[in-house]
Amino acid sequence: GAGVSQSPRYKVAKRGQDVALRCDPISGHVSLFWYQQALGQGPEFLTYFQNEAQLDKSGLPSDRFFAERPEGSVSTLKIQRTQQEDSAVYLCASSLEGLDNEQFFGPGTRLTVL
Amino acid sequence: GENVEQHPSTLSVQEGDSAVIKCTYSDSASNYFPWYKQELGKRPQLIIDIRSNVGEKKDQRIAVTLNKTAKHFSLHITETQPEDSAVYFCVSSPGASKIIFGSGTRLSIRP
């Protein structure tokens, strides 16, 4: 079946612009995760959804970052007033349920803020 | 706070030799420890995982060991092959809603 998909794959934004990144998880997967991966680093946890409920958003770097999953399927990560330090690959992953199951990652969105 | 320390950061081994990557975690509540492999420009993919009620798990050339008392877990790759070259991440799940990735080990296999 189809894996996790993300769009756009690449995004270039001018500093101060707002961006929206989309994640389509595997159908039937209850849990959805967002990560930020800087060049040469490991994925950094941002936030976690169980269905439509955002159970943890402690990893979001600032209040400029906002994530939602209104119908418990597709999720959007929004970054307002982008800064250069927001440049990274944003990875989305889904799992059947919970934190103790295999996570299936999407290809990521590479965000470059100029 | 909770963290995961991973060593070494880079590792170069001769093809056919074994590779070992070690991780230490801080939160004793962690009970699930997966390992992900990320090839250059690709997405992370699970290669093996272990739960806290098991001390060792093996899958062909890959094995993982867990010492809950010492809060250590390790990845062992035997008979390394060129396609094993990648970055490997250990992961811990402290508490009920958080995931922590190690800093990664870049493994290179010398022909």
Coordinates of N, CA and C in Angstrom, one line a residue:
Chain A
G1 N 0.8 -1.2 0.0 CA 0.0 0.0 0.0 C 0.9 1.2 0.0
A2 N 0.2 2.4 -0.1 CA 1.0 3.6 -0.1 C 1.6 3.9 1.2
G3 N 2.8 4.5 1.2 CA 3.5 4.9 2.4 C 3.1 6.3 2.8
V4 N 3.9 6.8 3.7 CA 3.6 8.2 4.2 C 4.1 9.2 3.1
S5 N 3.3 10.1 2.8 CA 3.7 11.1 1.8 C 3.7 12.5 2.4
Q6 N 4.6 13.4 1.9 CA 4.7 14.7 2.3 C 4.7 15.7 1.2
S7 N 4.2 16.9 1.3 CA 4.3 17.9 0.3 C 4.3 19.3 0.9
P8 N 5.0 20.2 0.3 CA 5.9 20.0 -0.9 C 7.1 19.2 -0.5
R9 N 7.9 18.7 -1.4 CA 9.2 18.1 -1.1 C 10.2 19.1 -0.8
Y10 N 10.1 20.2 -1.5 CA 11.1 21.3 -1.3 C 10.3 22.6 -1.2
K11 N 10.8 23.5 -0.3 CA 10.1 24.8 -0.1 C 11.2 25.8 0.2
V12 N 11.2 26.9 -0.6 CA 12.1 28.0 -0.4 C 11.2 29.2 0.0
A13 N 11.5 29.8 1.2 CA 10.7 30.9 1.7 C 11.6 32.1 2.0
K14 N 11.1 33.2 1.8 CA 11.8 34.4 2.3 C 11.6 34.6 3.8
R15 N 12.6 35.1 4.5 CA 12.4 35.3 5.9 C 11.2 36.1 6.2
G16 N 10.4 35.7 7.1 CA 9.2 36.4 7.5 C 7.9 35.8 6.8
Q17 N 8.1 35.0 5.8 CA 6.9 34.3 5.2 C 6.4 33.2 6.1
D18 N 5.1 32.9 5.9 CA 4.5 31.8 6.5 C 4.6 30.6 5.6
V19 N 4.7 29.4 6.1 CA 4.7 28.2 5.3 C 3.8 27.1 5.9
A20 N 3.3 26.2 5.1 CA 2.5 25.1 5.6 C 3.0 23.8 4.9
L21 N 3.3 22.9 5.7 CA 3.8 21.6 5.3 C 2.8 20.5 5.6
R22 N 2.6 19.6 4.6 CA 1.5 18.7 4.7 C 2.0 17.2 4.8
C23 N 1.3 16.4 5.6 CA 1.7 15.0 5.8 C 0.5 14.2 5.6
D24 N 0.6 13.1 4.7 CA -0.5 12.1 4.6 C 0.0 10.8 5.2
P25 N -0.5 10.4 6.3 CA 0.0 9.2 6.9 C -0.5 8.0 6.2
I26 N 0.0 6.8 6.6 CA -0.5 5.6 6.1 C -2.0 5.4 6.7
S27 N -2.9 5.0 5.8 CA -4.3 4.9 6.1 C -4.4 3.9 7.3
G28 N -5.2 4.3 8.3 CA -5.4 3.5 9.5 C -4.4 3.7 10.6
H29 N -3.4 4.4 10.4 CA -2.4 4.7 11.4 C -2.9 5.8 12.4
V30 N -3.0 5.4 13.6 CA -3.6 6.3 14.6 C -2.6 7.4 15.0
S31 N -1.3 7.1 15.1 CA -0.3 8.0 15.6 C 0.4 8.7 14.5
L32 N 0.7 10.0 14.7 CA 1.5 10.8 13.7 C 2.5 11.7 14.5
F33 N 3.7 11.7 13.9 CA 4.8 12.5 14.5 C 5.4 13.4 13.5
W34 N 5.8 14.6 14.0 CA 6.6 15.5 13.3 C 8.0 15.6 13.9
Y35 N 9.0 15.7 13.0 CA 10.4 15.9 13.5 C 11.0 17.0 12.6
Q36 N 12.1 17.6 13.2 CA 12.9 18.5 12.5 C 14.3 17.9 12.4
Q37 N 14.9 17.8 11.2 CA 16.2 17.3 11.1 C 17.1 18.3 10.4
A38 N 18.0 18.8 11.2 CA 19.0 19.7 10.6 C 20.1 18.9 9.9
L39 N 20.9 19.5 9.1 CA 21.9 18.8 8.3 C 22.9 18.2 9.2
G40 N 23.1 16.9 9.0 CA 24.1 16.1 9.8 C 23.7 15.8 11.2
Q41 N 22.4 16.0 11.5 CA 21.9 15.8 12.9 C 20.8 14.7 12.8
G42 N 20.5 14.2 14.0 CA 19.4 13.3 14.1 C 18.0 14.0 14.1
P43 N 16.9 13.3 13.8 CA 15.6 13.9 13.9 C 15.3 14.4 15.3
E44 N 14.8 15.6 15.4 CA 14.4 16.2 16.7 C 12.9 16.2 16.8
F45 N 12.4 15.5 17.8 CA 10.9 15.4 18.0 C 10.3 16.8 18.1
L46 N 9.2 17.0 17.4 CA 8.5 18.3 17.5 C 7.1 18.1 18.2
T47 N 6.3 17.2 17.7 CA 5.0 17.0 18.2 C 4.4 15.6 17.8
Y48 N 3.4 15.2 18.6 CA 2.8 13.9 18.4 C 1.3 13.9 18.5
F49 N 0.6 13.3 17.6 CA -0.9 13.2 17.6 C -1.3 11.7 17.8
Q50 N -2.4 11.6 18.5 CA -3.1 10.3 18.6 C -4.5 10.6 18.0
N51 N -4.8 10.1 16.9 CA -6.0 10.6 16.1 C -5.9 12.1 16.0
E52 N -6.9 12.8 16.4 CA -6.9 14.3 16.2 C -6.3 15.0 17.4
A53 N -6.0 14.2 18.5 CA -5.6 14.9 19.7 C -4.1 15.0 19.7
Q54 N -3.6 16.3 20.0 CA -2.2 16.5 20.0 C -1.7 16.2 21.5
L55 N -1.1 15.1 21.6 CA -0.7 14.7 23.0 C 0.5 15.3 23.5
D56 N 1.4 15.8 22.7 CA 2.6 16.4 23.1 C 3.1 17.3 22.1
K57 N 3.4 18.6 22.5 CA 3.9 19.6 21.6 C 5.1 20.2 22.2
S58 N 5.7 19.5 23.1 CA 6.9 20.1 23.8 C 8.1 20.4 23.0
G59 N 8.2 19.7 21.8 CA 9.3 19.9 21.0 C 9.2 21.1 20.0
L60 N 8.1 21.7 19.9 CA 8.0 22.8 19.0 C 8.9 23.9 19.5
P61 N 9.7 24.5 18.6 CA 10.8 25.4 19.1 C 10.2 26.8 19.6
S62 N 9.1 27.2 19.0 CA 8.6 28.5 19.5 C 7.1 28.5 19.1
D63 N 6.4 29.6 19.5 CA 5.0 29.7 19.2 C 4.8 30.1 17.8
R64 N 5.8 30.2 17.0 CA 5.7 30.4 15.5 C 5.3 29.0 14.9
F65 N 5.5 28.0 15.6 CA 5.2 26.6 15.0 C 3.9 26.1 15.6
F66 N 3.1 25.6 14.6 CA 1.8 25.1 15.0 C 1.4 23.9 14.1
A67 N 0.9 22.9 14.8 CA 0.5 21.7 14.0 C -0.9 21.3 14.3
E68 N -1.5 20.7 13.3 CA -2.9 20.3 13.5 C -3.2 19.0 12.7
R69 N -4.2 18.3 13.2 CA -4.6 17.0 12.5 C -6.1 16.9 12.8
P70 N -6.9 17.8 12.2 CA -8.3 18.0 12.6 C -9.2 16.8 12.4
E71 N -9.0 15.9 11.5 CA -9.8 14.8 11.3 C -9.1 13.5 11.6
G72 N -8.0 13.6 12.2 CA -7.3 12.4 12.6 C -6.6 11.7 11.5
S73 N -6.4 12.3 10.4 CA -5.7 11.7 9.2 C -4.6 12.7 8.8
V74 N -4.8 13.5 7.8 CA -3.8 14.4 7.3 C -3.4 15.4 8.3
S75 N -2.2 15.8 8.4 CA -1.7 16.7 9.3 C -0.9 17.9 8.6
T76 N -1.0 19.0 9.2 CA -0.3 20.2 8.6 C 0.6 20.8 9.7
L77 N 1.8 21.1 9.4 CA 2.7 21.8 10.2 C 2.9 23.2 9.6
K78 N 2.5 24.2 10.4 CA 2.6 25.6 9.9 C 3.7 26.3 10.7
I79 N 4.5 27.1 10.0 CA 5.5 27.9 10.6 C 5.3 29.3 10.1
Q80 N 5.1 30.2 11.1 CA 4.8 31.6 10.8 C 6.1 32.4 10.9
R81 N 6.1 33.4 10.1 CA 7.3 34.4 10.2 C 8.6 33.6 10.2
T82 N 8.8 32.8 9.1 CA 10.0 32.0 9.1 C 11.3 32.7 9.3
Q83 N 12.2 32.1 10.0 CA 13.6 32.6 10.3 C 14.6 31.6 9.6
Q84 N 15.8 32.1 9.4 CA 16.8 31.3 8.8 C 17.1 30.0 9.6
E85 N 17.0 30.1 10.9 CA 17.2 28.9 11.7 C 16.2 27.8 11.6
D86 N 15.1 28.2 10.9 CA 14.0 27.2 10.6 C 14.4 26.3 9.4
S87 N 15.5 26.6 8.7 CA 15.9 25.8 7.6 C 16.3 24.4 8.0
A88 N 15.7 23.4 7.5 CA 15.9 22.0 7.9 C 15.0 21.1 7.1
V89 N 15.1 19.8 7.3 CA 14.2 18.9 6.7 C 13.2 18.5 7.7
Y90 N 11.9 18.6 7.4 CA 10.8 18.3 8.3 C 10.3 17.0 7.9
L91 N 10.4 16.0 8.9 CA 10.0 14.7 8.6 C 8.7 14.4 9.3
C92 N 7.8 13.7 8.7 CA 6.6 13.2 9.3 C 6.6 11.7 9.4
A93 N 6.1 11.1 10.4 CA 6.1 9.6 10.5 C 4.7 9.2 11.1
S94 N 4.3 8.0 10.8 CA 3.1 7.5 11.4 C 3.3 6.1 11.9
S95 N 2.5 5.7 12.9 CA 2.6 4.3 13.4 C 1.2 3.8 13.7
L96 N 1.1 2.5 13.8 CA -0.3 1.9 14.0 C -0.9 2.6 15.2
E97 N -0.2 2.6 16.3 CA -0.7 3.3 17.5 C 0.4 3.4 18.6
G98 N 0.6 4.6 19.1 CA 1.5 4.8 20.2 C 3.0 4.9 19.9
L99 N 3.8 5.0 20.9 CA 5.2 5.3 20.7 C 6.0 4.0 20.7
D100 N 5.4 2.9 21.0 CA 6.2 1.6 21.0 C 5.8 0.7 19.8
N101 N 5.7 1.3 18.7 CA 5.5 0.6 17.4 C 6.4 1.3 16.4
E102 N 6.7 0.5 15.3 CA 7.5 1.0 14.2 C 6.9 2.3 13.6
Q103 N 7.8 3.2 13.4 CA 7.3 4.5 12.8 C 7.7 4.4 11.3
F104 N 6.8 4.8 10.4 CA 7.1 4.8 9.0 C 7.2 6.3 8.6
F105 N 8.4 6.6 8.1 CA 8.7 8.0 7.8 C 8.3 8.4 6.3
G106 N 7.9 9.6 6.2 CA 7.7 10.2 4.9 C 9.1 10.7 4.3
P107 N 9.1 11.1 3.1 CA 10.4 11.5 2.4 C 10.9 12.9 3.0
G108 N 10.1 13.6 3.7 CA 10.5 14.9 4.3 C 10.2 16.0 3.3
T109 N 10.1 17.2 3.9 CA 10.1 18.5 3.2 C 11.3 19.3 3.6
R110 N 12.1 19.6 2.6 CA 13.3 20.4 2.8 C 13.0 21.9 2.7
L111 N 13.0 22.6 3.9 CA 12.7 24.0 3.9 C 14.0 24.8 4.0
T112 N 14.0 25.7 3.0 CA 15.2 26.7 3.0 C 14.6 28.1 3.2
V113 N 15.1 28.8 4.2 CA 14.6 30.2 4.4 C 15.8 31.1 4.1
L114 N 15.5 32.0 3.1 CA 16.5 32.9 2.7 C 16.5 34.2 3.4
Chain B
G1 N 17.1 16.7 32.0 CA 16.0 16.1 31.2 C 16.3 14.8 30.6
E2 N 15.4 14.2 29.9 CA 15.7 12.9 29.3 C 16.6 13.1 28.1
N3 N 17.6 12.2 27.9 CA 18.4 12.2 26.7 C 18.9 10.9 26.4
V4 N 19.5 10.8 25.2 CA 20.1 9.5 24.7 C 21.4 9.9 24.1
E5 N 22.5 9.2 24.7 CA 23.8 9.4 24.2 C 24.2 8.2 23.3
Q6 N 24.8 8.5 22.1 CA 25.1 7.5 21.2 C 26.6 7.6 20.8
H7 N 27.3 6.5 20.8 CA 28.7 6.4 20.4 C 29.0 5.2 19.6
P8 N 30.0 5.3 18.7 CA 30.7 6.5 18.3 C 29.9 7.4 17.3
S9 N 30.4 8.5 17.0 CA 29.7 9.4 16.0 C 30.1 8.9 14.6
T10 N 31.3 8.4 14.4 CA 31.6 7.8 13.1 C 32.4 6.5 13.4
L11 N 32.2 5.6 12.4 CA 32.8 4.3 12.6 C 33.1 3.8 11.2
S12 N 34.4 3.3 11.0 CA 34.8 2.8 9.7 C 35.3 1.4 10.0
V13 N 34.7 0.4 9.3 CA 35.2 -1.0 9.5 C 35.4 -1.6 8.1
Q14 N 36.3 -2.6 8.1 CA 36.6 -3.4 6.9 C 35.4 -4.3 6.6
E15 N 35.1 -4.3 5.3 CA 34.0 -5.2 4.9 C 34.2 -6.6 5.4
G16 N 33.2 -7.2 6.0 CA 33.3 -8.5 6.6 C 33.5 -8.5 8.1
D17 N 34.0 -7.4 8.6 CA 34.1 -7.3 10.0 C 32.8 -6.9 10.7
S18 N 32.8 -6.8 12.0 CA 31.6 -6.5 12.8 C 31.7 -5.0 13.2
A19 N 30.5 -4.4 13.4 CA 30.4 -3.0 13.9 C 29.5 -3.0 15.1
V20 N 29.8 -2.2 16.1 CA 29.0 -2.1 17.3 C 28.8 -0.6 17.6
I21 N 27.5 -0.3 17.8 CA 27.1 1.1 18.2 C 26.4 1.0 19.5
K22 N 26.8 1.9 20.4 CA 26.2 1.9 21.8 C 25.4 3.1 22.1
C23 N 24.4 2.9 22.9 CA 23.6 4.1 23.4 C 23.3 3.9 24.9
T24 N 23.2 5.1 25.5 CA 22.8 5.1 26.9 C 21.6 6.1 27.0
Y25 N 20.6 5.7 27.8 CA 19.5 6.5 28.0 C 19.3 6.9 29.5
S26 N 18.5 7.9 29.7 CA 18.4 8.4 31.1 C 17.1 8.1 31.8
D27 N 16.1 7.9 31.1 CA 14.8 7.7 31.8 C 14.5 6.2 31.9
S28 N 14.4 5.8 33.2 CA 14.1 4.4 33.5 C 12.7 3.9 33.0
A29 N 11.9 4.9 32.7 CA 10.5 4.5 32.3 C 10.5 4.1 30.8
S30 N 11.6 4.3 30.1 CA 11.6 3.9 28.7 C 11.5 2.4 28.6
N31 N 10.7 1.9 27.6 CA 10.5 0.5 27.5 C 10.5 0.0 26.0
Y32 N 10.8 0.8 25.1 CA 10.9 0.4 23.7 C 12.1 1.1 23.0
F33 N 12.9 0.3 22.4 CA 14.2 0.8 21.9 C 14.4 0.4 20.4
P34 N 14.0 1.2 19.5 CA 14.2 0.9 18.1 C 15.5 1.4 17.6
W35 N 16.0 0.9 16.4 CA 17.1 1.4 15.7 C 16.7 1.7 14.3
Y36 N 17.1 2.9 13.8 CA 16.7 3.3 12.5 C 18.0 3.5 11.7
K37 N 17.9 3.2 10.4 CA 19.0 3.4 9.4 C 18.6 4.4 8.4
Q38 N 19.5 5.4 8.2 CA 19.1 6.4 7.2 C 20.3 6.5 6.2
E39 N 20.0 6.2 5.0 CA 20.9 6.3 3.9 C 20.9 7.8 3.4
L40 N 22.0 8.2 2.8 CA 22.1 9.6 2.4 C 20.9 10.0 1.5
G41 N 20.3 11.1 2.0 CA 19.2 11.6 1.2 C 17.9 10.9 1.3
K42 N 17.9 9.8 2.1 CA 16.7 9.0 2.3 C 16.0 9.2 3.6
R43 N 14.8 8.6 3.8 CA 14.1 8.6 5.0 C 14.6 7.6 6.0
P44 N 14.5 7.8 7.3 CA 14.9 6.7 8.3 C 14.0 5.5 8.1
Q45 N 14.6 4.3 8.3 CA 13.8 3.1 8.3 C 14.2 2.2 9.4
L46 N 13.2 1.6 10.0 CA 13.5 0.7 11.2 C 14.3 -0.5 10.7
I47 N 15.3 -0.9 11.5 CA 16.0 -2.1 11.1 C 15.8 -3.2 12.2
I48 N 15.7 -2.8 13.4 CA 15.4 -3.7 14.5 C 15.0 -3.0 15.7
D49 N 14.2 -3.6 16.6 CA 13.8 -3.0 17.8 C 13.8 -4.0 18.9
I50 N 13.8 -3.5 20.2 CA 13.7 -4.4 21.3 C 12.9 -3.8 22.4
R51 N 12.2 -4.6 23.1 CA 11.3 -4.1 24.2 C 12.0 -4.5 25.6
S52 N 11.6 -3.8 26.6 CA 12.3 -3.9 27.9 C 12.2 -5.3 28.6
N53 N 11.3 -6.2 28.1 CA 11.2 -7.5 28.7 C 12.1 -8.5 28.1
V54 N 12.9 -8.0 27.1 CA 13.9 -8.9 26.4 C 15.3 -8.4 26.5
G55 N 16.3 -9.2 26.7 CA 17.6 -8.8 26.8 C 18.4 -8.7 25.5
E56 N 17.9 -9.6 24.5 CA 18.6 -9.6 23.2 C 17.7 -10.0 22.1
K57 N 17.9 -9.5 20.9 CA 17.1 -9.9 19.8 C 18.0 -9.9 18.6
K58 N 17.8 -10.9 17.7 CA 18.6 -11.0 16.5 C 17.8 -11.2 15.3
D59 N 18.3 -10.6 14.2 CA 17.6 -10.7 12.9 C 18.7 -10.8 11.8
Q60 N 19.1 -12.0 11.5 CA 20.1 -12.3 10.5 C 21.4 -11.7 11.0
R61 N 22.0 -10.7 10.3 CA 23.3 -10.2 10.6 C 23.2 -9.1 11.7
I62 N 22.0 -8.7 12.1 CA 21.8 -7.6 13.0 C 21.3 -8.1 14.4
A63 N 21.8 -7.6 15.4 CA 21.4 -7.9 16.8 C 21.4 -6.7 17.6
V64 N 20.5 -6.7 18.6 CA 20.4 -5.6 19.6 C 20.4 -6.2 21.0
T65 N 21.2 -5.6 21.9 CA 21.2 -6.1 23.3 C 20.7 -4.9 24.2
L66 N 20.1 -5.3 25.3 CA 19.6 -4.3 26.2 C 19.9 -4.6 27.6
N67 N 20.5 -3.7 28.3 CA 20.8 -3.8 29.8 C 20.0 -2.7 30.5
K68 N 18.8 -3.1 31.0 CA 18.0 -2.1 31.6 C 18.6 -1.5 32.9
T69 N 19.3 -2.4 33.6 CA 19.9 -1.9 34.9 C 20.9 -0.8 34.6
A70 N 21.7 -1.0 33.6 CA 22.7 0.0 33.3 C 22.2 1.1 32.3
K71 N 21.0 0.9 31.8 CA 20.4 1.8 30.8 C 21.3 1.9 29.6
H72 N 21.7 0.8 29.1 CA 22.5 0.7 27.9 C 21.8 -0.2 26.9
F73 N 21.9 0.2 25.6 CA 21.5 -0.8 24.5 C 22.4 -0.6 23.3
S74 N 22.7 -1.7 22.6 CA 23.7 -1.7 21.6 C 23.2 -2.4 20.3
L75 N 23.7 -1.9 19.2 CA 23.4 -2.5 17.9 C 24.7 -3.2 17.4
H76 N 24.5 -4.5 17.0 CA 25.7 -5.2 16.5 C 25.4 -5.7 15.1
I77 N 26.3 -5.3 14.2 CA 26.2 -5.8 12.8 C 27.3 -6.7 12.5
T78 N 27.1 -7.9 12.1 CA 28.2 -8.8 11.7 C 28.3 -9.0 10.2
E79 N 29.5 -9.4 9.8 CA 29.7 -9.7 8.4 C 29.3 -8.5 7.5
T80 N 29.8 -7.3 7.9 CA 29.4 -6.0 7.3 C 29.6 -6.1 5.7
Q81 N 28.6 -5.4 5.1 CA 28.6 -5.3 3.6 C 28.6 -3.9 3.2
P82 N 28.9 -3.6 1.9 CA 28.9 -2.2 1.5 C 27.6 -1.5 1.7
E83 N 26.5 -2.2 1.6 CA 25.1 -1.6 1.7 C 24.8 -1.3 3.2
D84 N 25.6 -1.7 4.1 CA 25.4 -1.3 5.5 C 25.9 0.1 5.7
S85 N 26.6 0.7 4.8 CA 27.0 2.1 5.0 C 25.8 3.1 5.0
A86 N 25.7 3.8 6.1 CA 24.6 4.7 6.4 C 24.8 5.3 7.7
V87 N 23.8 6.2 8.1 CA 23.8 6.7 9.5 C 22.8 5.9 10.3
Y88 N 23.1 5.5 11.5 CA 22.3 4.7 12.3 C 21.9 5.5 13.6
F89 N 20.6 5.5 13.9 CA 20.1 6.2 15.1 C 19.5 5.2 16.1
C90 N 19.9 5.4 17.4 CA 19.1 4.7 18.4 C 18.0 5.6 18.9
V91 N 17.0 5.0 19.5 CA 15.8 5.8 19.9 C 15.3 5.3 21.2
S92 N 14.9 6.3 22.1 CA 14.3 5.9 23.3 C 13.0 6.6 23.4
S93 N 12.1 6.1 24.2 CA 10.7 6.7 24.4 C 10.4 6.9 25.8
P94 N 11.0 7.9 26.4 CA 10.7 8.2 27.8 C 9.3 8.7 28.0
G95 N 8.7 8.4 29.1 CA 7.3 8.9 29.4 C 6.3 8.3 28.4
A96 N 5.2 9.0 28.3 CA 4.1 8.5 27.5 C 3.9 9.2 26.2
S97 N 4.7 10.2 25.9 CA 4.4 11.0 24.7 C 5.6 11.6 24.0
K98 N 6.8 11.1 24.2 CA 7.9 11.7 23.6 C 8.9 10.7 23.0
I99 N 9.6 11.1 22.0 CA 10.6 10.2 21.3 C 11.9 11.0 21.3
I100 N 13.0 10.3 21.6 CA 14.3 10.9 21.6 C 15.2 10.1 20.7
F101 N 15.7 10.7 19.6 CA 16.7 10.1 18.8 C 18.1 10.4 19.3
G102 N 19.0 9.4 19.2 CA 20.4 9.7 19.4 C 21.0 10.6 18.3
S103 N 22.2 11.0 18.5 CA 22.8 11.9 17.6 C 23.3 11.2 16.3
G104 N 23.3 9.9 16.3 CA 23.6 9.2 15.0 C 25.0 8.7 15.0
T105 N 25.2 7.6 14.2 CA 26.6 7.1 14.0 C 26.7 6.9 12.5
R106 N 27.7 7.5 11.9 CA 27.9 7.4 10.5 C 28.8 6.2 10.3
L107 N 28.3 5.1 9.7 CA 29.1 3.9 9.5 C 29.5 3.8 8.1
S108 N 30.8 3.6 7.9 CA 31.4 3.4 6.6 C 32.1 2.0 6.5
I109 N 31.8 1.3 5.4 CA 32.4 0.0 5.2 C 33.5 0.1 4.1
R110 N 34.7 -0.2 4.5 CA 35.8 -0.2 3.6 C 35.9 -1.4 2.8
P111 N 36.1 -1.3 1.5 CA 36.2 -2.5 0.7 C 37.5 -3.3 0.9

